[in-house]
Amino acid sequence: MIRMSGKDSFKVLEKIFKPKNKSNKIKGYTIKYGNIVENGEIVDEVLVSYFKAPKSYTTEDMCEINSHGGNIIVRKILELCLQNGAELAEPGEFTKRAFLNGRIDLLQAESVIDVIHAKSEREAKTGIKQLEGILSKKIAEIKQNILDVMVNIEVAIDYPEYDVDEVTHQQIMEMLDQVEEKLAKLEKSFDNGKLIKDGIKTAIIGKPNAGKSSLLNAILKEERAIVTEYEGTTRDTIEEFVTIHGIPLKIIDTAGIRQAKDEVEKIGIAKSKEIAKEADLIIAILDSTKEITHEDREILELAKSKNTIIVLNKIDLKSILKSDNMQLQKVTKHIINLSALNGIGLENLYDEICKLFQLNEINLDNETVITNIRHKNLISKAIENVKKTKETIKNEMPLDIVAIFIKEVLEDLGNITGELVSEDIINEIFAKFCLGK
Ligand code: GDP
């Protein structure tokens, strides 16, 4: 598909497209059937969709030529467009125009990238919510709160004879506290947002023969799992990104876990320790047909300080280790029975992960989550500036000084939605897009 946007896009189209039905004038949200022609010769039979300004993605006149596809034909049509006055778009240019023309704010534009690159349903959903403007509304609300503070201050500055300083100071403090609280909540949501975006970094640890590779294979074999492999951060590891029932997991696999068939090669405690260090989630797997061994205890010790789920494996056999075991209970309340060999109990494992990371739908739907590090940094900066503002008030600085810091907060928030953002940053953001978006 070839997409054109801009006030001359229909003119360019007219030169190369001969619709079958010539009589109708151009209407928005319609599709015409016809041929792309060059010197009277048909290049391809196409459908063209029309979007009339301002009701289009970019708010400009837009059209989309749907050809039969294939490199040669699409390239040919693109060339014809260029020869007849069109210019090649830069990466992200359509979305950039939508932003510059004021249809969406910067935050929404950035979420377009998130939606496109989403690796899991949950991530896509978060992106869509941001695209809908949920986060933008939240930021707008906080900005309004700050503006209210400004109004109070300006009244005090403009009418000093009323001696409103006392009252105003206290009022302003309270308002700033509220703003800080809202911002802090957003800042904190980043942790959750990051998990959704990057996947929960998961380490499967356990002594040799506990069933690590069997469990990993069982997870990866899940019908709907989409597996993408990344090079891991530790030497010899790869990370496998899987999404199971919308739960994004990034499982740290050592050069070993999946392949280690050979007894000698099996992943030992030392390696487990290394893997566990960088994990958000530890799945500590124990062989339920055996008593807890010294090695198990070392594994459990590792797991104590982390988000851990204990898996009692091999329940298809006669198990002697039960979930009410006190030694296990001391480590975590999240203990499940499972058979990696035949997949029994996997659902419970997923449920437990959802619980541990509060990933259920209700949480996601009600929370405004930030996933973008640029937004996170600006929010942190805004919080700093709110703190500074409060400091100046505490130190009874003149209100015009206080106002300076408040303006900084407004600026930080404005940078998120893009009202105040510099051209460099805008270019940097849109450079991340792919062509045609
Ligand atoms: P690892 O060394 O921790 O990776 O353990 P493996 O996954 O290689 O499993 C060790 C052995 O236990 C293999 O022979 C597996 O087939 C077996 N095994 C693993 N999980 C189960 C299970 O749930 N039930 C039974 N019966 N055997 C299992």
Coordinates of C-alpha atoms and ligand atoms in Angstrom, one line a residue:
M1 CA 0.0 0.0 0.0
I2 CA 1.2 3.5 -0.8
R3 CA 0.0 6.3 1.3
M4 CA 0.1 10.0 0.4
S5 CA -0.7 13.0 2.6
G6 CA -0.8 16.7 2.0
K7 CA -2.8 19.4 0.2
D8 CA -1.6 18.3 -3.2
S9 CA -1.9 14.5 -2.7
F10 CA -5.2 14.3 -4.7
K11 CA -3.6 16.3 -7.5
V12 CA -0.7 13.9 -7.7
L13 CA -3.1 11.0 -7.6
E14 CA -5.2 12.4 -10.4
K15 CA -2.2 12.3 -12.7
I16 CA -1.6 8.6 -12.3
F17 CA -4.9 7.1 -11.3
K18 CA -7.8 6.5 -13.7
P19 CA -10.9 5.5 -11.8
K20 CA -13.5 3.3 -13.5
N21 CA -16.2 5.6 -12.4
K22 CA -15.0 9.0 -13.4
S23 CA -18.2 11.0 -12.7
N24 CA -18.1 11.2 -8.9
K25 CA -16.2 13.9 -7.2
I26 CA -13.9 13.0 -4.3
K27 CA -15.6 12.2 -1.0
G28 CA -13.9 11.3 2.2
Y29 CA -14.0 7.7 3.6
T30 CA -14.7 6.2 0.2
I31 CA -12.8 3.8 -2.0
K32 CA -12.5 4.0 -5.8
Y33 CA -11.6 1.2 -8.1
G34 CA -9.4 1.8 -11.2
N35 CA -6.0 1.6 -12.8
I36 CA -2.6 3.2 -12.2
V37 CA -1.4 4.2 -15.6
E38 CA 1.8 5.5 -17.1
N39 CA 1.8 6.9 -20.7
G40 CA -1.6 5.3 -21.2
E41 CA -0.4 1.9 -20.1
I42 CA -1.8 0.1 -17.2
V43 CA 0.7 -0.4 -14.4
D44 CA -1.7 -2.1 -11.9
E45 CA -5.3 -2.4 -11.0
V46 CA -5.8 -0.8 -7.6
L47 CA -8.3 0.4 -5.0
V48 CA -7.7 3.9 -3.7
S49 CA -9.1 5.0 -0.3
Y50 CA -9.8 8.7 0.2
F51 CA -9.6 10.7 3.4
K52 CA -10.5 14.4 3.2
A53 CA -9.0 17.0 5.4
P54 CA -9.4 17.5 8.3
K55 CA -10.9 14.0 8.8
S56 CA -7.8 12.0 8.3
Y57 CA -4.9 10.5 10.2
T58 CA -2.7 13.5 9.5
T59 CA -5.7 16.0 9.3
E60 CA -4.5 16.6 5.7
D61 CA -6.0 15.3 2.4
M62 CA -4.9 11.7 2.3
C63 CA -5.1 8.8 -0.1
E64 CA -4.0 5.2 0.1
I65 CA -3.3 3.2 -3.1
N66 CA -3.9 -0.5 -2.5
S67 CA -2.1 -2.4 -5.3
H68 CA -1.7 -6.1 -5.8
G69 CA 1.6 -5.7 -4.1
G70 CA 5.0 -7.2 -4.9
N71 CA 8.2 -5.3 -4.9
I72 CA 8.3 -4.3 -8.5
I73 CA 4.8 -2.9 -8.8
V74 CA 4.8 -1.1 -5.5
R75 CA 8.1 0.5 -6.4
K76 CA 6.8 1.5 -9.8
I77 CA 3.7 3.2 -8.3
L78 CA 5.9 4.9 -5.7
E79 CA 8.2 6.2 -8.5
L80 CA 5.2 7.5 -10.4
C81 CA 4.0 9.4 -7.3
L82 CA 7.4 10.9 -6.9
Q83 CA 7.7 11.8 -10.5
N84 CA 4.4 13.6 -10.3
G85 CA 5.2 15.8 -7.4
A86 CA 5.1 13.7 -4.2
E87 CA 8.0 13.5 -1.8
L88 CA 9.2 10.5 0.0
A89 CA 8.1 10.5 3.6
E90 CA 10.5 10.2 6.4
P91 CA 10.1 7.5 9.1
G92 CA 7.1 8.3 11.2
E93 CA 6.2 11.3 9.1
F94 CA 2.5 10.6 9.0
T95 CA 2.3 10.4 12.7
K96 CA 4.6 13.4 13.1
R97 CA 2.2 15.4 10.9
A98 CA -0.8 14.2 13.0
F99 CA 1.1 15.6 16.0
L100 CA 2.3 18.9 14.4
N101 CA -1.2 19.5 13.1
G102 CA -2.6 19.1 16.6
R103 CA -4.7 15.9 16.1
I104 CA -2.7 14.0 18.7
D105 CA -0.2 15.0 21.3
L106 CA 3.3 13.7 21.5
L107 CA 2.5 11.1 24.1
Q108 CA -0.1 9.6 21.8
A109 CA 2.2 9.7 18.9
E110 CA 4.8 7.8 20.9
S111 CA 2.2 5.2 21.8
V112 CA 1.7 4.5 18.2
I113 CA 5.3 3.1 18.2
D114 CA 4.5 1.1 21.3
V115 CA 1.5 -0.4 19.7
I116 CA 3.4 -1.4 16.5
H117 CA 6.3 -2.9 18.4
A118 CA 4.1 -4.5 21.1
K119 CA 5.4 -8.0 22.0
S120 CA 2.4 -9.0 24.0
E121 CA -1.4 -8.4 24.1
R122 CA -1.0 -6.5 27.4
E123 CA 1.6 -4.2 26.0
A124 CA -0.5 -3.5 23.0
K125 CA -3.4 -2.8 25.2
T126 CA -1.4 -0.3 27.3
G127 CA -0.3 1.3 24.1
I128 CA -3.8 1.6 22.8
K129 CA -4.9 3.2 26.1
Q130 CA -2.2 5.8 25.7
L131 CA -3.2 6.3 22.1
E132 CA -6.8 6.9 23.3
G133 CA -5.4 9.7 25.4
I134 CA -5.8 8.3 28.9
L135 CA -2.4 9.2 30.1
S136 CA -2.7 12.6 28.3
K137 CA -5.8 13.3 30.3
K138 CA -4.1 12.4 33.5
I139 CA -1.2 14.8 32.7
A140 CA -3.7 17.5 31.7
E141 CA -5.5 17.0 35.0
I142 CA -2.2 17.5 37.0
K143 CA -1.3 20.5 34.9
Q144 CA -4.6 22.0 35.7
N145 CA -3.9 21.5 39.4
I146 CA -0.6 23.3 39.0
L147 CA -2.3 26.1 37.1
D148 CA -4.7 26.5 40.0
V149 CA -1.7 26.9 42.2
M150 CA -0.3 29.5 39.9
V151 CA -3.6 31.4 40.0
N152 CA -3.4 31.5 43.8
I153 CA 0.1 32.8 43.6
E154 CA -0.6 35.4 41.1
V155 CA -3.5 36.8 43.1
A156 CA -1.2 37.1 46.0
I157 CA 1.5 38.9 43.9
D158 CA -1.0 41.2 42.2
Y159 CA -2.8 42.2 45.4
P160 CA -0.2 42.3 48.1
E161 CA -2.3 44.8 50.1
Y162 CA -4.7 42.0 51.0
D163 CA -1.9 40.3 52.8
V164 CA -3.1 36.8 51.7
D165 CA 0.4 35.3 52.0
E166 CA -0.3 33.3 55.1
V167 CA -3.4 31.6 53.8
T168 CA -2.0 31.2 50.4
H169 CA 1.2 29.5 51.6
Q170 CA -0.7 26.9 53.3
Q171 CA -3.2 26.4 50.5
I172 CA -0.5 26.2 48.0
M173 CA 1.4 23.6 50.1
E174 CA -1.7 21.4 50.2
M175 CA -2.2 21.7 46.5
L176 CA 1.4 20.9 45.8
D177 CA 1.2 17.8 48.1
Q178 CA -1.6 16.5 46.0
V179 CA 0.2 17.1 42.8
E180 CA 3.3 15.4 44.1
E181 CA 1.2 12.4 45.2
K182 CA -0.4 12.0 41.8
L183 CA 3.0 12.3 40.1
A184 CA 4.6 9.8 42.4
K185 CA 1.8 7.3 41.6
L186 CA 2.5 7.7 37.9
E187 CA 6.2 7.4 38.5
K188 CA 5.7 4.2 40.3
S189 CA 3.5 2.8 37.6
F190 CA 6.6 2.7 35.4
D191 CA 7.8 -0.4 37.2
N192 CA 4.7 -2.3 36.2
G193 CA 4.7 -0.7 32.8
K194 CA 8.3 -1.8 32.3
L195 CA 7.3 -5.3 33.1
I196 CA 4.5 -5.2 30.6
K197 CA 6.8 -3.8 28.0
D198 CA 10.0 -5.7 28.5
G199 CA 8.6 -8.9 29.9
I200 CA 9.0 -10.3 33.4
K201 CA 12.6 -11.4 33.6
T202 CA 12.2 -14.9 34.8
A203 CA 14.8 -17.4 36.1
I204 CA 14.0 -21.0 36.5
I205 CA 16.4 -22.4 39.1
G206 CA 16.7 -25.7 40.8
K207 CA 19.2 -28.5 41.4
P208 CA 20.1 -30.8 38.5
N209 CA 17.2 -33.1 37.5
A210 CA 14.6 -31.1 39.4
G211 CA 12.9 -30.5 36.0
K212 CA 14.1 -27.0 34.8
S213 CA 14.5 -27.9 31.2
S214 CA 11.3 -29.9 31.2
L215 CA 9.4 -26.9 32.6
L216 CA 10.9 -24.4 30.2
N217 CA 10.0 -26.7 27.3
A218 CA 6.5 -27.1 28.6
I219 CA 6.1 -23.3 28.8
L220 CA 7.5 -22.8 25.3
K221 CA 5.3 -25.5 23.9
E222 CA 2.1 -23.7 25.0
E223 CA -0.1 -23.5 22.0
R224 CA -0.3 -19.7 22.0
A225 CA 3.2 -18.9 23.0
I226 CA 5.1 -16.7 20.6
V227 CA 8.8 -17.1 21.3
T228 CA 11.4 -14.6 20.4
E229 CA 15.0 -15.2 21.3
Y230 CA 17.3 -12.4 22.5
E231 CA 20.9 -12.5 23.5
G232 CA 21.0 -12.4 27.3
T233 CA 22.9 -10.0 29.4
T234 CA 25.0 -12.6 31.2
R235 CA 27.5 -14.6 29.3
D236 CA 26.2 -17.8 27.7
T237 CA 22.6 -16.9 28.2
I238 CA 19.8 -16.2 25.8
E239 CA 16.5 -14.8 26.8
E240 CA 13.3 -16.2 25.4
F241 CA 10.4 -13.8 25.2
V242 CA 7.1 -15.6 25.5
T243 CA 3.6 -14.4 26.0
I244 CA 1.2 -16.8 27.6
H245 CA -2.4 -15.8 28.0
G246 CA -1.1 -12.2 27.7
I247 CA 1.5 -12.6 30.4
P248 CA 4.8 -11.4 29.0
L249 CA 7.7 -13.5 30.3
K250 CA 11.3 -13.1 29.4
I251 CA 12.9 -16.3 30.4
I252 CA 16.5 -16.4 31.0
D253 CA 17.9 -19.5 29.4
T254 CA 21.5 -20.5 29.9
A255 CA 23.4 -22.0 27.1
G256 CA 22.2 -25.0 29.0
I257 CA 18.7 -25.3 30.4
R258 CA 16.9 -26.2 27.2
Q259 CA 19.6 -28.5 25.8
A260 CA 21.3 -29.9 28.8
K261 CA 20.6 -33.5 28.5
D262 CA 23.9 -34.7 29.5
E263 CA 24.3 -35.2 33.3
V264 CA 27.7 -33.5 33.3
E265 CA 26.3 -30.5 31.6
K266 CA 23.3 -29.9 33.9
I267 CA 22.9 -26.5 35.3
G268 CA 24.3 -26.4 38.8
I269 CA 23.7 -24.2 41.8
A270 CA 26.5 -21.8 40.9
K271 CA 24.9 -21.0 37.5
S272 CA 21.5 -20.8 39.1
K273 CA 22.8 -18.1 41.4
E274 CA 24.2 -16.1 38.5
I275 CA 20.9 -16.3 36.7
A276 CA 18.8 -15.5 39.7
K277 CA 20.6 -12.2 40.4
E278 CA 19.1 -10.3 37.5
A279 CA 15.6 -11.8 37.6
D280 CA 12.3 -10.1 38.4
L281 CA 10.8 -13.5 39.1
I282 CA 12.3 -16.7 40.3
I283 CA 10.7 -20.0 39.7
A284 CA 12.4 -22.3 42.1
I285 CA 11.7 -25.9 41.1
L286 CA 11.9 -28.8 43.5
D287 CA 11.6 -32.5 42.9
S288 CA 8.5 -33.4 44.9
T289 CA 9.4 -37.1 45.0
K290 CA 12.5 -36.3 47.1
E291 CA 13.1 -34.8 50.5
I292 CA 14.6 -31.3 50.6
T293 CA 18.3 -31.6 50.1
H294 CA 21.2 -29.3 50.9
E295 CA 21.2 -28.1 47.3
D296 CA 17.5 -27.2 47.5
R297 CA 18.1 -25.2 50.6
E298 CA 20.7 -23.2 48.8
I299 CA 18.2 -22.5 46.0
L300 CA 15.5 -21.5 48.5
E301 CA 18.0 -19.2 50.2
L302 CA 18.5 -17.5 46.9
A303 CA 14.8 -17.2 46.3
K304 CA 14.0 -15.6 49.7
S305 CA 14.8 -12.0 48.8
K306 CA 13.0 -12.1 45.4
N307 CA 9.6 -12.5 43.9
T308 CA 9.5 -16.2 44.0
I309 CA 7.2 -19.0 43.1
I310 CA 8.1 -22.5 44.3
V311 CA 7.2 -25.3 41.9
L312 CA 6.9 -28.7 43.3
N313 CA 7.5 -30.8 40.2
K314 CA 6.7 -34.4 39.2
I315 CA 3.4 -34.6 40.9
D316 CA 2.5 -37.3 38.5
L317 CA 4.8 -39.5 40.5
K318 CA 4.4 -40.3 44.2
S319 CA 5.3 -37.0 45.9
I320 CA 6.5 -36.7 49.4
L321 CA 7.2 -33.0 49.4
K322 CA 3.9 -31.0 50.0
S323 CA 3.1 -27.3 49.7
D324 CA 2.4 -27.0 53.4
N325 CA 6.0 -27.8 54.2
M326 CA 7.2 -25.2 56.7
Q327 CA 10.6 -24.7 55.2
L328 CA 8.9 -23.8 51.9
Q329 CA 6.3 -21.7 53.5
K330 CA 9.0 -19.6 55.1
V331 CA 10.3 -18.7 51.6
T332 CA 7.0 -17.8 49.9
K333 CA 3.3 -18.3 50.1
H334 CA 3.3 -18.8 46.3
I335 CA 3.7 -22.6 46.0
I336 CA 2.2 -24.7 43.3
N337 CA 2.2 -28.4 42.3
L338 CA 3.0 -29.2 38.8
S339 CA 4.1 -31.9 36.4
A340 CA 6.5 -30.5 33.8
L341 CA 6.4 -33.7 32.0
N342 CA 2.7 -33.6 31.1
G343 CA 1.9 -30.0 31.6
I344 CA -0.4 -30.5 34.6
G345 CA -0.5 -27.4 36.8
L346 CA 0.9 -24.9 34.2
E347 CA -2.3 -22.9 34.4
N348 CA -1.8 -22.5 38.2
L349 CA 1.7 -21.3 37.5
Y350 CA 0.4 -18.6 35.2
D351 CA -2.3 -17.6 37.7
E352 CA 0.3 -17.3 40.4
I353 CA 2.5 -15.0 38.2
C354 CA -0.5 -12.8 37.5
K355 CA -1.2 -12.5 41.2
L356 CA 2.4 -11.8 42.1
F357 CA 2.7 -9.0 39.6
Q358 CA -0.9 -7.8 39.9
L359 CA -1.3 -8.3 36.2
N360 CA -5.1 -9.0 36.2
E361 CA -7.3 -7.0 33.9
I362 CA -8.9 -4.9 36.6
N363 CA -5.6 -3.5 37.6
L364 CA -4.6 -2.8 34.0
D365 CA -7.9 -1.1 33.2
N366 CA -8.0 1.2 36.2
E367 CA -4.4 2.2 36.3
T368 CA -2.7 4.7 34.2
V369 CA 0.5 3.1 33.4
I370 CA 3.6 4.7 31.9
T371 CA 5.9 2.6 29.9
N372 CA 8.1 5.1 28.2
I373 CA 11.4 6.1 29.8
R374 CA 11.2 9.6 28.4
H375 CA 7.9 10.1 30.2
K376 CA 9.3 8.6 33.4
N377 CA 12.3 10.9 33.4
L378 CA 10.1 14.0 32.9
I379 CA 7.8 12.9 35.7
S380 CA 10.7 12.4 38.0
K381 CA 12.0 15.8 37.1
A382 CA 8.5 17.3 37.7
I383 CA 8.5 15.7 41.2
E384 CA 11.9 17.2 41.9
N385 CA 10.6 20.6 40.9
V386 CA 7.5 20.2 43.0
K387 CA 9.8 19.4 46.0
K388 CA 11.9 22.5 45.2
T389 CA 8.7 24.6 45.0
K390 CA 7.7 23.4 48.4
E391 CA 11.1 24.1 49.8
T392 CA 10.9 27.7 48.6
I393 CA 7.6 28.1 50.3
K394 CA 8.8 26.6 53.5
N395 CA 11.7 29.0 53.4
E396 CA 9.2 31.8 53.0
M397 CA 10.8 33.0 49.7
P398 CA 8.9 35.7 47.8
L399 CA 6.0 34.3 45.8
D400 CA 7.5 35.4 42.5
I401 CA 10.4 33.0 43.2
V402 CA 8.0 30.3 44.0
A403 CA 6.3 30.9 40.7
I404 CA 9.6 30.3 38.9
F405 CA 9.7 26.7 40.2
I406 CA 6.1 26.1 39.5
K407 CA 6.7 27.1 35.9
E408 CA 9.4 24.5 35.7
V409 CA 6.9 21.8 36.7
L410 CA 4.5 23.0 34.0
E411 CA 7.3 22.8 31.6
D412 CA 8.2 19.3 32.5
L413 CA 4.6 18.2 32.0
G414 CA 4.4 20.2 28.8
N415 CA 7.4 18.3 27.5
I416 CA 5.6 15.0 28.0
T417 CA 2.6 15.9 25.9
G418 CA 4.9 17.9 23.5
E419 CA 3.5 21.4 23.7
L420 CA 6.9 22.8 24.7
V421 CA 9.2 20.2 23.4
S422 CA 12.2 21.1 21.2
E423 CA 12.5 20.2 17.6
D424 CA 15.5 17.9 18.2
I425 CA 13.6 15.8 20.6
I426 CA 10.6 15.6 18.2
N427 CA 13.0 14.4 15.5
E428 CA 14.6 11.9 17.7
I429 CA 11.2 10.4 18.7
F430 CA 9.9 10.1 15.2
A431 CA 13.2 8.7 13.9
K432 CA 12.2 5.5 15.8
F433 CA 9.2 5.0 13.6
C434 CA 9.4 2.9 10.5
L435 CA 8.6 4.2 7.0
G436 CA 5.0 4.7 6.1
K437 CA 3.7 5.1 9.7
Ligands
GDP1 P1 16.9 -30.2 34.9 O1 18.2 -30.8 35.2 O2 16.4 -29.5 36.2 O3 16.8 -29.4 33.7 O4 15.8 -31.4 34.8 P2 15.2 -32.1 33.5 O5 14.1 -31.2 33.0 O6 16.2 -32.5 32.6 O7 14.5 -33.4 34.2 C1 15.2 -34.4 34.8 C2 14.5 -35.7 34.6 O8 13.3 -35.6 35.3 C3 14.2 -36.0 33.2 O9 14.4 -37.4 33.0 C4 12.8 -35.6 33.0 O10 12.1 -36.4 32.1 C5 12.2 -35.9 34.4 N1 11.1 -35.1 34.7 C6 11.0 -33.7 34.7 N2 9.8 -33.3 35.1 C7 9.1 -34.4 35.3 C8 7.7 -34.6 35.8 O11 6.9 -33.7 36.0 N3 7.3 -35.9 36.0 C9 8.1 -36.9 35.8 N4 7.7 -38.2 36.0 N5 9.4 -36.8 35.3 C10 9.9 -35.5 35.1

